[in-house]
Short mmCIF file of N, CA and C in Angstrom, two decimals:
data_model
loop_
_atom_site.label_atom_id
_atom_site.label_comp_id
_atom_site.label_asym_id
_atom_site.label_seq_id
_atom_site.Cartn_x
_atom_site.Cartn_y
_atom_site.Cartn_z
N SER A 1 34.62 -3.28 -26.74
CA SER A 1 33.83 -4.70 -26.81
C SER A 1 32.80 -4.10 -27.84
N LEU A 2 32.40 -4.74 -28.70
CA LEU A 2 30.84 -5.02 -29.41
C LEU A 2 29.93 -4.65 -28.28
N ASN A 3 30.13 -5.97 -27.40
CA ASN A 3 29.12 -6.00 -26.49
C ASN A 3 28.46 -4.68 -25.52
N GLY A 4 29.86 -4.40 -25.14
CA GLY A 4 29.21 -3.06 -24.55
C GLY A 4 28.48 -2.27 -25.05
N LEU A 5 28.79 -1.71 -26.47
CA LEU A 5 28.36 -0.86 -26.99
C LEU A 5 27.14 -1.17 -27.43
N LEU A 6 26.73 -1.83 -27.23
CA LEU A 6 25.35 -2.55 -27.51
C LEU A 6 24.19 -2.74 -26.47
N PHE A 7 24.94 -3.12 -25.47
CA PHE A 7 23.97 -3.05 -24.15
C PHE A 7 24.24 -2.55 -22.77
N SER A 8 24.74 -1.24 -23.12
CA SER A 8 25.23 -1.13 -22.39
C SER A 8 24.04 0.16 -22.19
N PRO A 9 23.43 0.49 -21.31
CA PRO A 9 22.39 1.80 -20.65
C PRO A 9 22.95 2.82 -20.64
N SER A 10 22.48 4.44 -21.73
CA SER A 10 23.26 5.13 -20.94
C SER A 10 21.94 5.95 -20.72
N PRO A 11 22.28 7.20 -20.29
CA PRO A 11 21.66 8.40 -18.89
C PRO A 11 20.54 8.33 -19.99
N ALA A 12 20.36 8.86 -21.43
CA ALA A 12 19.40 8.83 -22.10
C ALA A 12 18.21 7.72 -22.05
N GLN A 13 18.61 6.70 -21.65
CA GLN A 13 17.66 5.50 -21.88
C GLN A 13 17.54 5.29 -20.61
N ALA A 14 17.71 5.71 -19.78
CA ALA A 14 17.36 5.35 -18.46
C ALA A 14 15.96 5.62 -18.07
N PHE A 15 15.03 4.79 -17.68
CA PHE A 15 13.66 5.27 -17.23
C PHE A 15 13.71 6.21 -15.96
N ASP A 16 12.62 6.97 -15.79
CA ASP A 16 12.58 8.38 -14.92
C ASP A 16 11.09 8.12 -14.72
N SER A 17 10.43 7.24 -13.75
CA SER A 17 9.09 6.83 -13.34
C SER A 17 8.87 7.55 -12.94
N VAL A 18 7.49 7.48 -12.89
CA VAL A 18 6.47 8.31 -11.67
C VAL A 18 5.90 7.07 -10.63
N LYS A 19 6.79 7.27 -9.50
CA LYS A 19 6.31 6.09 -8.21
C LYS A 19 4.33 6.67 -7.66
N ILE A 20 3.69 5.83 -8.21
CA ILE A 20 2.42 5.89 -7.87
C ILE A 20 2.31 4.37 -6.51
N VAL A 21 1.50 5.08 -5.51
CA VAL A 21 0.66 4.50 -4.43
C VAL A 21 -0.36 4.13 -4.65
N LEU A 22 -0.96 3.12 -4.83
CA LEU A 22 -2.10 2.53 -4.84
C LEU A 22 -3.03 1.27 -4.14
N PRO A 23 -3.47 1.82 -2.60
CA PRO A 23 -4.03 1.41 -1.65
C PRO A 23 -5.07 0.18 -2.38
N GLU A 24 -5.23 -0.83 -1.76
CA GLU A 24 -6.33 -1.78 -1.96
C GLU A 24 -7.51 -0.93 -1.97
N ILE A 25 -8.70 -1.22 -2.76
CA ILE A 25 -9.92 -0.82 -2.90
C ILE A 25 -10.75 -0.65 -0.97
N VAL A 26 -11.37 0.50 -1.17
CA VAL A 26 -12.22 0.89 0.30
C VAL A 26 -13.60 0.82 0.02
N ASP A 27 -13.82 -0.20 0.46
CA ASP A 27 -15.12 -0.54 0.61
C ASP A 27 -16.23 0.64 1.95
N ARG A 28 -16.15 1.48 1.56
CA ARG A 28 -17.20 1.90 2.89
C ARG A 28 -18.94 1.68 2.78
N SER A 29 -18.92 1.11 2.00
CA SER A 29 -20.47 0.50 1.36
C SER A 29 -21.10 -0.38 2.69
N GLY A 30 -20.41 -1.18 2.91
CA GLY A 30 -20.08 -3.01 3.96
C GLY A 30 -20.23 -3.98 2.70
N TYR A 31 -20.45 -3.72 1.34
CA TYR A 31 -21.00 -4.71 0.34
C TYR A 31 -19.74 -5.54 0.59
N ASN A 32 -18.63 -5.44 0.27
CA ASN A 32 -16.49 -6.25 0.58
C ASN A 32 -17.16 -7.68 -0.14
N ASP A 33 -16.82 -7.54 -1.47
CA ASP A 33 -17.17 -8.42 -2.32
C ASP A 33 -15.40 -8.36 -3.03
N SER A 34 -14.89 -9.23 -2.64
CA SER A 34 -13.17 -9.62 -2.62
C SER A 34 -13.07 -9.55 -4.53
N HIS A 35 -13.90 -10.57 -4.90
CA HIS A 35 -13.88 -10.38 -6.71
C HIS A 35 -13.75 -8.92 -7.35
N LEU A 36 -14.61 -8.26 -6.70
CA LEU A 36 -15.29 -7.07 -7.00
C LEU A 36 -13.77 -6.09 -7.16
N ASN A 37 -13.63 -6.29 -5.44
CA ASN A 37 -12.56 -5.06 -5.19
C ASN A 37 -11.20 -5.70 -5.95
N THR A 38 -11.02 -6.44 -6.43
CA THR A 38 -9.80 -7.40 -7.25
C THR A 38 -10.15 -6.69 -8.51
N ALA A 39 -11.21 -6.52 -9.21
CA ALA A 39 -11.09 -6.61 -10.42
C ALA A 39 -11.18 -4.57 -10.99
N LEU A 40 -11.41 -3.70 -9.43
CA LEU A 40 -11.30 -2.47 -9.48
C LEU A 40 -9.83 -2.03 -10.02
N LEU A 41 -9.27 -2.91 -8.64
CA LEU A 41 -7.86 -2.41 -8.02
C LEU A 41 -7.19 -2.62 -9.63
N ASN A 42 -7.90 -3.78 -10.49
CA ASN A 42 -6.63 -4.27 -11.49
C ASN A 42 -6.91 -2.99 -13.01
N LYS A 43 -8.51 -3.14 -12.75
CA LYS A 43 -8.72 -1.87 -13.94
C LYS A 43 -7.72 -0.51 -13.29
N LEU A 44 -7.85 0.18 -11.95
CA LEU A 44 -6.94 1.16 -11.37
C LEU A 44 -5.19 0.37 -11.94
N ARG A 45 -4.92 -0.06 -11.81
CA ARG A 45 -3.43 -0.18 -11.96
C ARG A 45 -3.17 -0.27 -13.43
N SER A 46 -4.28 -0.44 -14.38
CA SER A 46 -4.11 -0.70 -16.26
C SER A 46 -3.80 0.96 -16.33
N GLN A 47 -4.47 1.82 -15.50
CA GLN A 47 -3.61 3.32 -15.84
C GLN A 47 -2.53 3.62 -15.73
N PHE A 48 -1.54 3.12 -15.26
CA PHE A 48 -0.05 3.08 -14.43
C PHE A 48 0.57 2.20 -15.31
N ARG A 49 1.02 2.28 -16.60
CA ARG A 49 2.32 1.40 -17.01
C ARG A 49 3.54 1.60 -17.04
N PHE A 50 3.92 0.80 -16.79
CA PHE A 50 5.41 0.72 -17.11
C PHE A 50 5.63 0.82 -18.49
N PRO A 51 6.91 1.65 -18.77
CA PRO A 51 7.83 2.29 -17.47
C PRO A 51 7.76 3.66 -17.59
N LYS A 52 6.43 4.17 -17.37
CA LYS A 52 6.17 5.57 -17.44
C LYS A 52 6.09 5.61 -15.96
N TYR A 53 5.29 4.62 -15.40
CA TYR A 53 5.05 4.63 -13.78
C TYR A 53 4.92 3.58 -13.04
N GLU A 54 5.48 3.20 -12.19
CA GLU A 54 5.85 2.46 -11.34
C GLU A 54 4.89 2.36 -9.76
N ILE A 55 4.05 1.38 -9.56
CA ILE A 55 2.83 0.95 -9.15
C ILE A 55 4.09 0.65 -7.26
N ILE A 56 3.41 1.65 -6.46
CA ILE A 56 3.80 0.69 -5.34
C ILE A 56 2.33 0.44 -4.24
N LEU A 57 1.82 -1.20 -4.68
CA LEU A 57 0.66 -1.40 -3.77
C LEU A 57 1.09 -1.30 -2.51
N THR A 58 -0.15 -0.88 -1.46
CA THR A 58 -0.51 -0.85 -0.55
C THR A 58 -1.72 -1.39 0.96
N SER A 59 -2.01 -1.27 1.98
CA SER A 59 -3.02 -2.30 2.12
C SER A 59 -3.97 -0.90 2.20
N ALA A 60 -5.48 -1.19 2.36
CA ALA A 60 -6.49 -0.20 2.15
C ALA A 60 -6.10 1.39 3.27
N VAL A 61 -6.54 2.00 2.60
CA VAL A 61 -6.40 3.31 3.73
C VAL A 61 -7.67 3.71 4.66
N LYS A 62 -7.82 3.07 5.85
CA LYS A 62 -9.02 2.84 6.42
C LYS A 62 -9.77 4.58 7.16
N THR A 63 -8.67 5.67 7.21
CA THR A 63 -9.36 6.71 7.83
C THR A 63 -10.07 7.82 6.51
N PRO A 64 -10.63 8.57 7.19
CA PRO A 64 -11.41 9.31 5.97
C PRO A 64 -10.04 10.15 4.93
N LEU A 65 -10.67 10.21 3.82
CA LEU A 65 -9.05 10.70 2.73
C LEU A 65 -9.26 12.13 2.58
N ASP A 66 -8.28 12.65 3.23
CA ASP A 66 -8.13 14.12 2.85
C ASP A 66 -6.64 14.19 2.58
N GLN A 67 -6.06 16.02 1.80
CA GLN A 67 -4.92 15.86 1.31
C GLN A 67 -3.60 15.43 2.07
N ALA A 68 -3.93 15.46 3.43
CA ALA A 68 -2.84 15.24 5.02
C ALA A 68 -2.58 14.08 4.52
N VAL A 69 -3.96 13.10 4.65
CA VAL A 69 -3.66 11.86 4.63
C VAL A 69 -2.56 11.23 3.39
N LEU A 70 -3.33 11.76 2.00
CA LEU A 70 -2.22 10.96 1.05
C LEU A 70 -1.12 11.93 1.25
N GLU A 71 -0.65 13.50 1.62
CA GLU A 71 0.42 13.26 1.36
C GLU A 71 1.73 12.56 2.09
N LYS A 72 0.84 12.54 3.34
CA LYS A 72 1.88 11.45 4.60
C LYS A 72 2.28 9.88 3.50
N LEU A 73 0.66 9.61 3.13
CA LEU A 73 1.28 8.19 2.57
C LEU A 73 2.29 8.44 1.60
N VAL A 74 2.16 9.53 0.56
CA VAL A 74 3.18 9.45 -0.81
C VAL A 74 4.21 9.43 0.38
N ALA A 75 4.57 10.65 0.98
CA ALA A 75 5.81 10.68 1.98
C ALA A 75 6.45 9.70 2.38
N GLU A 76 5.84 8.83 2.95
CA GLU A 76 6.36 7.49 3.51
C GLU A 76 6.36 6.17 2.70
N LYS A 77 6.08 6.36 1.78
CA LYS A 77 6.05 5.38 0.66
C LYS A 77 7.65 6.05 -0.61
N ALA A 78 8.32 7.07 -0.50
CA ALA A 78 8.80 8.17 -0.74
C ALA A 78 8.19 7.88 -2.73
N ALA A 79 6.82 8.08 -3.00
CA ALA A 79 6.45 8.65 -3.50
C ALA A 79 6.35 9.42 -4.58
N ASP A 80 5.68 9.54 -6.32
CA ASP A 80 5.45 10.76 -6.61
C ASP A 80 3.92 11.41 -6.66
N GLY A 81 2.87 10.37 -6.16
CA GLY A 81 1.48 10.60 -6.10
C GLY A 81 0.60 9.50 -5.31
N ALA A 82 -0.79 9.28 -5.44
CA ALA A 82 -0.92 8.61 -4.95
C ALA A 82 -2.88 8.90 -5.06
N VAL A 83 -3.43 7.52 -5.45
CA VAL A 83 -4.28 7.40 -6.17
C VAL A 83 -5.42 6.65 -5.41
N VAL A 84 -6.80 6.72 -4.82
CA VAL A 84 -7.33 5.80 -3.79
C VAL A 84 -8.60 5.76 -4.68
N LEU A 85 -8.97 4.37 -4.99
CA LEU A 85 -10.49 4.34 -5.13
C LEU A 85 -11.32 3.89 -3.82
N GLU A 86 -12.48 4.14 -3.72
CA GLU A 86 -13.38 4.04 -2.73
C GLU A 86 -14.60 4.05 -3.68
N ILE A 87 -15.55 2.67 -2.45
CA ILE A 87 -16.88 1.93 -3.09
C ILE A 87 -17.88 2.70 -2.09
N THR A 88 -18.33 3.93 -2.47
CA THR A 88 -18.90 4.71 -1.17
C THR A 88 -20.37 4.05 -1.36
N HIS A 89 -20.81 3.55 -1.87
CA HIS A 89 -22.18 3.35 -1.74
C HIS A 89 -22.46 1.82 -2.64
N LEU A 90 -22.85 1.30 -2.28
CA LEU A 90 -23.41 0.03 -3.56
C LEU A 90 -25.11 -0.81 -2.96
N ARG A 91 -25.49 -0.83 -3.76
CA ARG A 91 -26.77 -1.37 -3.16
C ARG A 91 -27.33 -2.66 -4.11
N ASN A 92 -27.58 -3.44 -3.75
CA ASN A 92 -27.73 -4.45 -4.80
C ASN A 92 -28.79 -5.69 -4.37
N PHE A 93 -29.77 -5.97 -5.22
CA PHE A 93 -31.23 -6.64 -4.70
C PHE A 93 -31.81 -7.48 -5.97
N THR A 94 -32.34 -8.37 -5.75
CA THR A 94 -33.12 -9.18 -6.68
C THR A 94 -34.59 -9.50 -6.40
N TYR A 95 -35.22 -8.93 -7.21
CA TYR A 95 -36.73 -9.84 -7.19
C TYR A 95 -37.48 -10.63 -8.02
N TYR A 96 -38.56 -11.04 -7.92
CA TYR A 96 -39.19 -11.32 -9.21
C TYR A 96 -40.36 -10.14 -9.48
N LEU A 97 -40.73 -10.44 -10.93
CA LEU A 97 -41.53 -9.40 -11.09
C LEU A 97 -42.13 -10.76 -12.61
N ARG A 98 -43.22 -10.90 -12.24
CA ARG A 98 -43.97 -11.53 -13.18
C ARG A 98 -42.61 -12.94 -13.11
N ASP A 99 -42.82 -13.07 -14.82
CA ASP A 99 -41.74 -14.79 -14.74
C ASP A 99 -40.16 -14.34 -14.96
N GLU A 100 -39.75 -12.61 -14.78
CA GLU A 100 -38.49 -12.23 -14.50
C GLU A 100 -37.78 -12.68 -13.01
N ILE A 101 -36.44 -12.13 -13.23
CA ILE A 101 -35.87 -11.89 -12.15
C ILE A 101 -34.86 -10.63 -11.88
N ILE A 102 -35.92 -9.68 -11.25
CA ILE A 102 -34.70 -8.52 -11.91
C ILE A 102 -33.98 -8.14 -11.00
N GLU A 103 -32.85 -7.81 -11.22
CA GLU A 103 -31.46 -7.03 -10.43
C GLU A 103 -31.58 -5.38 -10.26
N GLU A 104 -31.32 -4.95 -9.29
CA GLU A 104 -31.32 -3.95 -9.38
C GLU A 104 -29.92 -3.39 -8.59
N THR A 105 -29.62 -2.57 -9.15
CA THR A 105 -27.75 -2.16 -8.85
C THR A 105 -27.60 -0.33 -8.60
N ASP A 106 -27.20 0.19 -7.71
CA ASP A 106 -26.76 0.68 -7.60
C ASP A 106 -25.13 1.34 -6.69
N VAL A 107 -24.51 1.99 -7.54
CA VAL A 107 -23.15 2.14 -7.33
C VAL A 107 -22.77 3.96 -7.16
N THR A 108 -21.68 3.99 -6.68
CA THR A 108 -21.02 5.10 -6.17
C THR A 108 -19.09 4.91 -5.70
N LEU A 109 -18.78 5.52 -6.45
CA LEU A 109 -17.42 4.97 -6.68
C LEU A 109 -16.97 6.70 -6.61
N MET A 110 -15.68 7.14 -5.77
CA MET A 110 -15.36 7.66 -5.36
C MET A 110 -13.74 7.73 -5.62
N LEU A 111 -13.23 8.63 -6.82
CA LEU A 111 -11.12 8.59 -6.92
C LEU A 111 -10.69 9.67 -6.09
N THR A 112 -9.62 9.18 -5.15
CA THR A 112 -9.03 11.17 -4.61
C THR A 112 -7.64 10.93 -4.75
N TYR A 113 -7.19 11.85 -5.23
CA TYR A 113 -5.67 11.78 -5.86
C TYR A 113 -4.64 12.99 -5.13
N PHE A 114 -3.82 12.14 -5.13
CA PHE A 114 -2.59 13.67 -4.74
C PHE A 114 -1.39 13.59 -5.76
N ASP A 115 -0.69 14.64 -6.24
CA ASP A 115 0.10 14.87 -7.12
C ASP A 115 1.35 15.78 -6.21
N LYS A 116 2.21 14.67 -5.72
CA LYS A 116 3.40 15.84 -5.11
C LYS A 116 4.03 16.90 -5.85
N ARG A 117 4.55 16.17 -7.39
CA ARG A 117 5.02 17.32 -8.34
C ARG A 117 4.14 18.51 -8.11
N THR A 118 3.36 19.30 -8.49
CA THR A 118 2.27 19.76 -8.56
C THR A 118 1.52 20.24 -7.27
N SER A 119 1.49 19.32 -6.42
CA SER A 119 0.60 19.23 -5.08
C SER A 119 -0.67 19.68 -5.35
N ARG A 120 -0.73 18.95 -6.54
CA ARG A 120 -2.09 18.96 -7.01
C ARG A 120 -2.87 17.69 -6.05
N PHE A 121 -4.71 18.21 -5.40
CA PHE A 121 -5.31 17.07 -4.68
C PHE A 121 -6.55 17.58 -5.33
N GLY A 122 -7.13 15.79 -5.30
CA GLY A 122 -8.72 15.93 -6.04
C GLY A 122 -9.38 14.64 -5.57
N ARG A 123 -10.82 14.95 -6.34
CA ARG A 123 -11.48 13.97 -5.94
C ARG A 123 -12.67 13.89 -7.17
N PHE A 124 -12.90 13.00 -7.54
CA PHE A 124 -13.98 12.72 -8.86
C PHE A 124 -14.75 11.76 -7.81
N ARG A 125 -15.70 11.77 -8.29
CA ARG A 125 -17.06 10.77 -7.86
C ARG A 125 -17.90 10.25 -9.48
N ALA A 126 -18.00 9.08 -9.18
CA ALA A 126 -18.78 8.50 -10.50
C ALA A 126 -20.09 7.55 -10.29
N ASP A 127 -21.47 7.92 -10.30
CA ASP A 127 -22.76 7.20 -10.26
C ASP A 127 -23.36 6.28 -11.30
N ARG A 128 -23.68 4.75 -10.97
CA ARG A 128 -24.33 4.17 -11.67
C ARG A 128 -25.50 3.69 -11.12
N SER A 129 -26.17 3.47 -11.95
CA SER A 129 -27.44 2.67 -11.51
C SER A 129 -28.36 1.70 -12.82
N ALA A 130 -28.56 0.73 -12.23
CA ALA A 130 -29.07 -0.10 -13.41
C ALA A 130 -30.19 -0.93 -12.65
N ARG A 131 -31.39 -1.16 -13.51
CA ARG A 131 -32.49 -2.46 -13.09
C ARG A 131 -33.14 -3.03 -14.26
N GLU A 132 -32.55 -4.65 -14.15
CA GLU A 132 -32.61 -5.13 -15.60
C GLU A 132 -32.37 -6.93 -15.13
N ILE A 133 -32.89 -7.52 -15.85
CA ILE A 133 -33.20 -8.75 -15.83
C ILE A 133 -32.37 -9.58 -15.19
N ALA A 134 -31.89 -10.23 -14.62
CA ALA A 134 -30.63 -10.74 -13.90
C ALA A 134 -30.04 -11.50 -14.84
N GLY A 135 -28.65 -11.41 -14.88
CA GLY A 135 -27.99 -12.23 -15.84
C GLY A 135 -26.39 -11.86 -15.58
N ILE A 136 -25.15 -13.00 -16.70
CA ILE A 136 -23.98 -12.53 -16.60
C ILE A 136 -23.29 -11.32 -16.56
N TYR A 137 -24.54 -10.12 -17.41
CA TYR A 137 -23.67 -9.08 -17.58
C TYR A 137 -24.62 -8.37 -16.47
N SER A 138 -25.02 -8.36 -15.46
CA SER A 138 -26.05 -7.60 -14.60
C SER A 138 -25.34 -7.72 -13.05
N GLY A 139 -25.11 -6.90 -12.57
CA GLY A 139 -24.91 -6.79 -11.36
C GLY A 139 -23.78 -5.49 -11.00
N PRO A 140 -23.19 -5.53 -9.57
CA PRO A 140 -22.43 -4.37 -9.42
C PRO A 140 -21.04 -4.72 -10.25
N LEU A 141 -20.81 -5.25 -10.80
CA LEU A 141 -19.45 -5.63 -11.25
C LEU A 141 -18.95 -4.81 -13.00
N PRO A 142 -20.23 -4.94 -13.83
CA PRO A 142 -20.32 -4.00 -14.81
C PRO A 142 -20.25 -2.48 -14.86
N LEU A 143 -21.05 -2.43 -13.52
CA LEU A 143 -21.64 -1.00 -13.10
C LEU A 143 -20.60 -0.48 -13.03
N ALA A 144 -19.49 -0.81 -11.82
CA ALA A 144 -18.48 -0.47 -11.00
C ALA A 144 -17.32 -0.25 -12.29
N LEU A 145 -17.15 -1.07 -12.55
CA LEU A 145 -16.06 -1.16 -13.97
C LEU A 145 -16.01 0.18 -14.99
N GLU A 146 -17.85 0.20 -15.79
CA GLU A 146 -17.88 1.44 -16.36
C GLU A 146 -17.82 2.46 -15.53
N ALA A 147 -17.93 2.70 -14.09
CA ALA A 147 -17.57 3.57 -13.82
C ALA A 147 -16.30 4.11 -13.62
N THR A 148 -15.43 2.96 -13.10
CA THR A 148 -14.19 3.34 -12.95
C THR A 148 -13.32 4.08 -14.32
N GLU A 149 -13.99 3.45 -15.21
CA GLU A 149 -13.36 4.06 -16.67
C GLU A 149 -13.34 5.80 -16.48
N GLU A 150 -14.77 5.79 -16.27
CA GLU A 150 -14.87 7.01 -16.20
C GLU A 150 -14.05 8.15 -15.28
N LEU A 151 -13.75 7.39 -14.19
CA LEU A 151 -12.49 8.58 -13.23
C LEU A 151 -11.61 8.07 -13.79
N LEU A 152 -10.84 7.13 -14.48
CA LEU A 152 -9.50 7.19 -15.05
C LEU A 152 -9.47 8.17 -16.04
N ASN A 153 -10.88 8.03 -16.63
CA ASN A 153 -10.54 8.88 -18.15
C ASN A 153 -10.46 10.30 -17.56
N ARG A 154 -11.48 10.81 -16.39
CA ARG A 154 -10.42 12.35 -16.13
C ARG A 154 -9.55 12.22 -15.15
N LEU A 155 -8.67 11.09 -14.84
CA LEU A 155 -7.81 11.31 -13.97
C LEU A 155 -6.73 11.59 -14.97
N ASP A 156 -6.51 11.46 -16.79
CA ASP A 156 -6.07 11.61 -17.46
C ASP A 156 -5.60 12.83 -17.43
N ASP A 157 -5.93 13.92 -17.02
CA ASP A 157 -5.62 15.35 -16.86
C ASP A 157 -3.86 15.20 -15.99
N VAL A 158 -4.56 14.50 -14.74
CA VAL A 158 -3.33 14.45 -13.62
C VAL A 158 -2.21 13.41 -13.37
N PHE A 159 -3.09 12.53 -14.25
CA PHE A 159 -1.75 11.12 -14.52
C PHE A 159 -2.04 10.53 -15.72
N PRO A 160 -1.45 11.07 -16.93
CA PRO A 160 -2.22 10.65 -17.88
C PRO A 160 -1.17 9.66 -18.52
N ARG A 161 -1.87 8.51 -19.43
CA ARG A 161 -1.53 7.28 -19.33
C ARG A 161 -0.46 7.29 -20.34
N GLN A 162 0.21 6.20 -20.50
CA GLN A 162 1.61 5.83 -21.47
C GLN A 162 1.07 6.27 -22.60
N SER A 163 0.04 5.41 -23.29
CA SER A 163 -0.47 5.46 -24.33
C SER A 163 -1.85 5.54 -24.33
N PRO A 164 -2.23 6.05 -25.27
CA PRO A 164 -3.95 5.98 -25.71
C PRO A 164 -4.44 4.79 -26.27
N GLY A 165 -5.75 4.47 -25.86
CA GLY A 165 -6.46 3.48 -26.13
C GLY A 165 -7.00 2.66 -25.27
N PRO A 166 -7.48 1.31 -25.60
CA PRO A 166 -8.30 0.70 -24.11
C PRO A 166 -7.15 0.27 -22.74
N ARG A 167 -8.18 0.65 -21.73
CA ARG A 167 -7.62 0.03 -20.36
C ARG A 167 -8.05 -1.76 -20.32
N TYR A 168 -7.41 -2.19 -19.89
CA TYR A 168 -7.50 -4.12 -19.71
C TYR A 168 -8.18 -4.40 -18.61
#
């Protein structure tokens, strides 16, 4: 029938997506801001869009990250790779200087990945710091998102985006 010809998927049309395990953000700094962690996880997820990737979300990895930990995680979830984003250092404080409220922020993020297909394991680090007048665009969130963007651009060599352009 015509309906069968138009709507039956052929093997050539089937998606062969790469399964990526994305644990929740690991905050080793002690800052523990759920809004920041959610924003960073959403930014991380934007790298892995369907149909090229399939995301498997899991709870945060509490143990120190090394290749054996990520290999085990990938094997347990029957995935092709894993990417973990950690906040290793975050310091944020405000003070008065003359008539202004100044906000100082230092953030260090570490992205650790494992690609089972190539047995490639690696780590990227991004540091950001700012001293600025306190406002809606100051603080840890903009700096951490900027650092995450840098890390994801470096991750493009391992797990390339489906299409170029801005991440959301």
